[in-house]
Amino acid sequence: MKLSQRAKVMTPSATLAVASKAAELKRRGVDVISFGAGEPDFPTPPNVVAAAKAALDAGQTGYAKPSSGLPSAKEAVCAKLERDNALVYDPSQVIVTLGGKEALALAFAALLDPGDEVLLPVPYWVSFPEQVQFFGGAVKPVVPRSGDLRLTAGEVAAAVSEKTRVFVFNSPSNPGGFAYSPQEVREIAHALEGRDLVVFSDEMYDQLRYGDRREHLSFAKVSDAWYARTITFNAASKTHAMTGWRLGYAAGPEPIIKAMARIQSHTTSGAVTFAQPGLVEALTGDQTHVETMRVEFERRGVLMASRLNAIAGVTCTEASGAFYCFPDVSGAYEKLGVRDSVAFCEAVLEAAHVALVPGAAFGMDTHVRLSFACDTKQIEEGLSRLARVLS
Ligand SMILES: Cc1ncc(COP(=O)(O)O)c(C=O)c1O
């Protein structure tokens, strides 16, 4: 049976691969500590669960009408974007999707013609290059020179060209665990000024920022000109501990959002109807849980970075956003007799029963990703094991 070229170029998600390998070892009775999770270890807030239950009880089980999102959900998205991001959108500029992932996929589908260039900062979230290639685009990775992994405006200016159709900006970053400051966002926007491109601003972790990086500037807020050229992506997944609900959204120029909605109407028919009142509650109801999670993540991030930096051959910048540490472990390759991040992670899983995600999946083969969306005991024990095998 013949598979399409498109299907053949798509590789399985490395993050999910690590999670299933660790789960398989656990099934066999091995005491594995996994730092692979890309989701909060908190339950969805009860008021959000109650909203979806009530929708089910009220019989909201038909197709969502319109498929691009219930009017109440779009209004909730507008309210959230105005409250947290100072961005004013009309519901006609909003689409509600099956997780942030669908929103991004629809936008690439709506904008890319074969060969169109997409500027992608490294390290990148695993699905970006896969989605771009799936929809026929050409990925142009941009590698930061600085060890803290944030791109400078100069690096962006040197990489952008008249062929660039899309610039992907993800702050706070998965896997980098860093957040750009408002000034850095402005400088990068300035470096792109005058270019005929659209910015995909992935702000999935906008509420999870730490230390002196608490202030978030949405790319679309930089200027009216950038508002007109930016799609802002977000989801309930990370901020509200709702990864399994599959609720995401995007807001941006109406013609693009409309094109995305047309594609969505013929592919998925949109987000689950009775889940959408959960999105309304998550975005506009009590927000206490967001700060509770943020404070706890910040504490764990500090602990994880300090434990990592105490290990020979490992260097890690303290996370300023999201819930990931992304240390450079290449100084420890020799110790384990390996030459790349995949072999490093395999050796660590084998010898220490600790699951990490290889940096190769994010375009950086000298690093590994550890999620700190897990309890403190697990961080202590996992990093003690890692320290032992690398000592
Ligand atoms: C940077 C980034 N963008 C998008 C997504 C997709 O989120 P969702 O689970 O809502 O599809 C993720 C999830 O891992 C992410 O980390």
XYZ file of C-alpha atoms and ligand atoms in Angstrom:
407
model
C 0.000 0.000 0.000
C 1.357 3.405 -0.965
C 1.639 6.189 1.594
C 1.605 9.834 0.544
C 4.854 11.806 0.492
C 3.255 14.078 3.076
C 2.707 11.201 5.494
C 6.215 9.906 4.952
C 7.951 13.133 5.934
C 6.065 13.378 9.215
C 8.073 11.883 12.081
C 6.462 10.614 15.293
C 6.486 13.131 18.147
C 9.689 12.645 20.188
C 8.024 13.870 23.350
C 5.245 11.290 23.041
C 7.839 8.617 22.144
C 9.747 9.246 25.382
C 6.523 9.193 27.389
C 5.494 5.830 25.919
C 8.960 4.322 26.392
C 8.911 5.371 30.050
C 5.339 4.046 30.424
C 6.393 0.716 28.912
C 9.256 0.398 31.428
C 6.846 1.278 34.256
C 4.464 -1.459 33.074
C 7.335 -3.909 33.382
C 7.737 -2.860 37.002
C 10.749 -0.564 36.572
C 10.706 2.510 38.837
C 11.035 5.164 36.139
C 11.079 8.880 36.861
C 9.815 10.767 33.860
C 10.572 14.397 33.115
C 8.886 14.080 29.732
C 5.444 15.497 30.535
C 4.345 18.584 28.645
C 1.276 19.077 30.820
C 0.487 20.429 34.281
C 0.262 17.849 37.062
C -2.739 19.712 38.473
C -6.388 18.739 37.966
C -8.694 20.952 35.916
C -10.370 23.426 38.336
C -13.715 22.070 39.599
C -15.722 25.098 38.404
C -14.520 24.383 34.854
C -15.454 20.707 35.126
C -18.873 21.708 36.486
C -19.492 23.998 33.482
C -18.894 21.163 31.014
C -20.988 18.725 33.084
C -23.851 21.205 33.116
C -23.576 21.577 29.332
C -23.785 17.799 28.942
C -26.761 17.606 31.290
C -28.412 20.401 29.308
C -28.036 18.325 26.148
C -25.361 20.389 24.395
C -24.267 17.340 22.442
C -24.865 18.403 18.850
C -22.378 20.001 16.455
C -20.959 23.305 17.641
C -22.638 26.104 15.716
C -20.789 27.677 14.135
C -17.998 25.100 13.872
C -15.445 27.897 14.401
C -16.625 28.195 18.025
C -19.728 28.957 20.079
C -20.393 32.726 20.257
C -20.005 32.572 24.061
C -16.578 30.922 23.683
C -15.397 33.537 21.169
C -16.559 36.309 23.480
C -14.675 34.688 26.375
C -11.513 34.598 24.236
C -11.939 38.317 23.460
C -12.395 39.054 27.175
C -9.263 37.083 28.100
C -7.142 38.733 25.411
C -8.276 42.172 26.524
C -7.782 41.447 30.254
C -4.381 39.708 30.104
C -2.851 40.936 26.861
C -4.462 44.363 26.327
C -5.522 43.164 22.878
C -8.913 44.154 21.543
C -10.478 41.699 19.101
C -13.953 41.294 17.715
C -15.403 37.753 17.922
C -15.266 37.688 14.093
C -11.453 37.694 14.452
C -11.447 34.621 16.716
C -11.500 30.883 16.082
C -11.893 28.179 18.754
C -10.025 24.976 17.987
C -9.156 21.467 19.118
C -6.222 22.553 21.254
C -3.592 25.089 20.319
C -2.209 22.508 17.923
C -5.217 22.642 15.599
C -5.135 26.439 15.553
C -1.490 26.419 14.437
C -2.075 23.696 11.850
C -5.059 25.564 10.381
C -3.048 28.768 10.147
C -0.160 27.083 8.310
C -2.741 25.413 6.045
C -4.360 28.785 5.368
C -1.137 30.673 4.598
C 1.481 28.398 3.058
C 1.959 27.617 -0.596
C 4.589 25.064 -1.655
C 8.091 26.311 -0.866
C 6.995 29.293 1.247
C 9.654 30.044 3.833
C 8.921 29.921 7.544
C 11.490 31.427 9.913
C 11.686 29.192 12.947
C 13.769 30.086 16.017
C 15.742 27.188 17.499
C 15.029 25.490 19.870
C 11.482 25.049 18.578
C 8.409 23.213 19.787
C 8.461 19.774 18.092
C 5.340 20.177 15.997
C 6.330 23.443 14.273
C 8.676 22.009 11.627
C 6.418 18.993 11.117
C 3.351 21.140 10.506
C 5.223 23.514 8.193
C 6.545 20.646 6.094
C 3.173 18.880 6.070
C 1.609 21.948 4.497
C 4.414 22.303 1.939
C 6.391 25.109 3.583
C 10.170 25.309 3.869
C 11.585 25.635 7.395
C 14.434 28.079 7.869
C 15.834 27.479 11.359
C 17.453 30.413 13.162
C 19.974 29.370 15.798
C 20.752 31.769 18.665
C 24.418 32.359 19.396
C 23.906 33.140 23.065
C 23.834 30.378 25.683
C 20.577 31.741 27.123
C 18.934 30.722 23.821
C 17.008 33.926 23.170
C 17.400 35.317 19.664
C 18.630 38.860 19.295
C 17.008 41.344 16.950
C 20.256 41.280 14.941
C 20.011 37.527 14.455
C 16.399 37.844 13.319
C 17.301 40.692 10.921
C 20.117 38.597 9.422
C 17.834 35.596 8.884
C 14.717 37.232 7.448
C 14.488 37.615 3.675
C 11.975 38.613 1.012
C 11.098 34.899 0.804
C 9.959 34.746 4.435
C 6.175 34.350 4.655
C 5.828 33.472 8.335
C 7.890 34.236 11.444
C 7.145 31.899 14.362
C 7.553 33.501 17.773
C 7.038 31.446 20.931
C 7.412 33.242 24.252
C 7.500 31.790 26.883
C 9.218 28.992 25.058
C 8.702 25.274 24.935
C 11.299 23.721 25.178
C 13.568 26.661 26.116
C 11.823 27.632 29.360
C 12.722 31.272 28.678
C 10.559 34.327 28.127
C 11.435 37.409 26.098
C 11.160 40.761 27.865
C 8.788 43.392 26.393
C 11.815 45.334 25.149
C 13.229 42.272 23.370
C 9.834 41.651 21.704
C 9.809 45.261 20.472
C 13.358 44.959 19.126
C 12.572 41.755 17.245
C 9.412 43.313 15.813
C 11.497 46.294 14.722
C 13.971 43.966 12.972
C 11.071 42.572 10.906
C 9.535 45.945 10.061
C 8.496 46.407 6.445
C 8.549 42.672 5.652
C 5.605 41.099 3.876
C 5.091 38.342 6.406
C 2.712 37.121 9.093
C 3.855 36.544 12.686
C 2.585 33.441 14.465
C 2.802 34.410 18.128
C 2.445 31.241 20.189
C 1.528 32.473 23.683
C 0.424 29.161 25.216
C 2.428 29.919 28.363
C 1.739 33.671 28.682
C 0.520 33.278 32.283
C 3.471 31.141 33.388
C 6.319 33.636 33.774
C 8.797 33.943 36.610
C 11.359 36.128 38.371
C 12.095 39.384 36.572
C 10.272 38.190 33.413
C 6.737 38.485 34.783
C 5.681 41.105 32.258
C 4.334 39.696 29.009
C 4.077 41.735 25.819
C 2.012 40.113 23.086
C 3.580 40.514 19.658
C 0.299 41.930 18.303
C 0.479 44.661 20.959
C 3.797 46.068 19.693
C 2.078 48.382 17.177
C -1.026 48.710 15.013
C 1.041 47.540 12.050
C 1.979 44.316 13.873
C -1.577 43.849 15.164
C -2.612 43.740 11.493
C 0.025 41.088 10.681
C 0.008 38.857 13.753
C -2.002 35.804 14.726
C -2.064 35.275 18.495
C -2.334 31.616 19.513
C -3.266 30.330 22.932
C -5.107 27.452 24.614
C -6.681 26.409 27.878
C -4.274 23.455 27.959
C -1.330 24.741 30.000
C -2.717 27.749 31.880
C -5.821 25.960 33.143
C -4.580 22.348 33.317
C -6.872 21.260 30.481
C -4.625 19.411 28.014
C -7.129 16.595 27.502
C -10.022 18.949 26.784
C -8.434 19.969 23.493
C -9.396 23.624 23.634
C -7.318 26.223 21.858
C -7.903 29.470 20.059
C -6.423 32.010 17.711
C -7.148 35.678 17.087
C -5.943 37.760 14.185
C -6.755 39.356 10.844
C -10.301 38.405 9.865
C -9.521 37.104 6.340
C -6.984 34.636 7.775
C -9.304 33.535 10.601
C -12.116 33.034 8.064
C -9.853 30.898 5.849
C -8.875 28.827 8.891
C -12.561 28.388 9.755
C -13.337 27.150 6.229
C -10.605 24.523 6.471
C -11.757 23.578 9.964
C -15.357 23.161 8.777
C -14.215 20.461 6.324
C -11.732 18.690 8.571
C -12.647 18.526 12.267
C -15.878 20.585 12.556
C -14.173 22.334 15.452
C -13.880 22.025 19.214
C -16.146 19.711 21.226
C -19.470 21.443 21.881
C -19.954 20.610 25.569
C -16.288 21.347 26.332
C -16.655 24.951 25.166
C -18.591 26.158 28.249
C -15.518 24.852 30.126
C -13.386 27.239 28.060
C -15.725 30.120 28.927
C -15.430 29.299 32.635
C -11.648 28.814 32.449
C -11.088 32.139 30.693
C -13.624 34.320 32.479
C -14.312 32.580 35.813
C -12.211 32.622 38.960
C -8.492 32.779 38.066
C -7.023 31.798 41.447
C -5.792 28.431 40.176
C -3.566 30.140 37.592
C -1.514 31.945 40.244
C -1.439 28.845 42.467
C 0.120 26.831 39.637
C 2.443 29.648 38.599
C 3.897 30.024 42.092
C 4.400 26.286 42.444
C 6.010 25.960 38.992
C 8.365 28.841 39.757
C 9.498 27.151 42.975
C 10.114 23.860 41.201
C 11.929 25.540 38.319
C 14.404 27.179 40.695
C 15.006 23.853 42.449
C 15.477 21.945 39.194
C 17.942 24.449 37.716
C 20.047 24.503 40.871
C 20.152 20.697 41.014
C 21.078 20.508 37.312
C 23.836 23.096 37.611
C 25.402 21.067 40.418
C 25.969 18.150 37.994
C 29.292 17.931 36.185
C 29.031 18.691 32.465
C 25.518 20.186 32.752
C 24.664 23.893 32.476
C 21.188 25.276 32.810
C 19.660 28.745 32.794
C 16.906 29.173 35.368
C 13.484 29.013 33.700
C 11.766 32.364 33.215
C 8.630 30.887 31.655
C 6.639 27.723 30.862
C 7.588 24.620 32.884
C 10.760 23.337 31.280
C 14.471 23.313 31.959
C 16.550 22.940 28.812
C 20.130 22.336 29.962
C 23.190 21.938 27.782
C 24.388 18.408 28.593
C 27.010 18.065 25.871
C 29.748 18.424 28.516
C 28.578 15.096 29.934
C 28.492 13.144 26.637
C 32.005 11.775 27.059
C 31.226 10.481 30.528
C 28.425 8.316 29.089
C 30.344 7.506 25.902
C 27.699 9.108 23.674
C 27.800 11.716 20.923
C 24.271 13.045 20.668
C 21.184 13.865 22.713
C 19.197 10.782 21.656
C 21.981 8.419 22.751
C 22.395 10.477 25.941
C 18.698 10.095 26.830
C 18.766 6.379 26.042
C 21.819 5.885 28.259
C 20.237 7.874 31.105
C 16.956 5.937 30.843
C 18.890 2.667 30.880
C 21.335 3.479 33.684
C 19.290 5.793 35.930
C 15.695 5.036 34.910
C 15.167 8.724 34.306
C 13.279 9.823 31.177
C 14.417 13.034 29.450
C 13.545 14.375 26.013
C 16.464 14.679 23.564
C 17.182 18.180 22.339
C 17.478 16.877 18.768
C 13.663 16.875 18.678
C 13.774 20.649 19.195
C 16.642 21.304 16.785
C 19.394 21.429 19.427
C 21.396 18.244 19.795
C 23.546 19.522 22.685
C 20.581 19.884 25.058
C 17.812 17.866 26.722
C 14.406 18.936 27.995
C 13.104 18.260 31.490
C 9.608 19.222 32.503
C 9.110 20.386 36.064
C 5.379 19.711 35.914
C 5.947 17.010 38.519
C 6.283 16.998 42.305
C 9.341 18.103 44.253
C 10.115 14.578 45.483
C 10.346 13.413 41.894
C 12.657 16.293 40.993
C 14.926 15.526 43.973
C 15.077 11.796 43.316
C 15.376 12.046 39.511
C 18.207 14.554 39.655
C 20.031 12.595 42.362
C 19.952 9.620 40.019
C 21.183 11.726 37.099
C 23.970 13.167 39.249
C 25.034 9.637 40.232
C 25.357 8.344 36.668
C 27.253 11.458 35.597
C 29.620 11.673 38.569
C 4.631 25.942 22.365
C 3.412 25.093 22.233
N 2.515 25.388 21.277
C 1.410 24.658 21.117
C 1.135 23.561 21.915
C -0.124 22.792 21.673
O -0.987 22.849 22.733
P -2.335 22.015 22.796
O -2.086 20.884 23.722
O -3.344 22.981 23.285
O -2.650 21.531 21.418
C 2.045 23.196 22.894
C 1.842 21.989 23.710
O 2.735 21.277 24.067
C 3.207 23.999 23.072
O 4.104 23.712 24.026
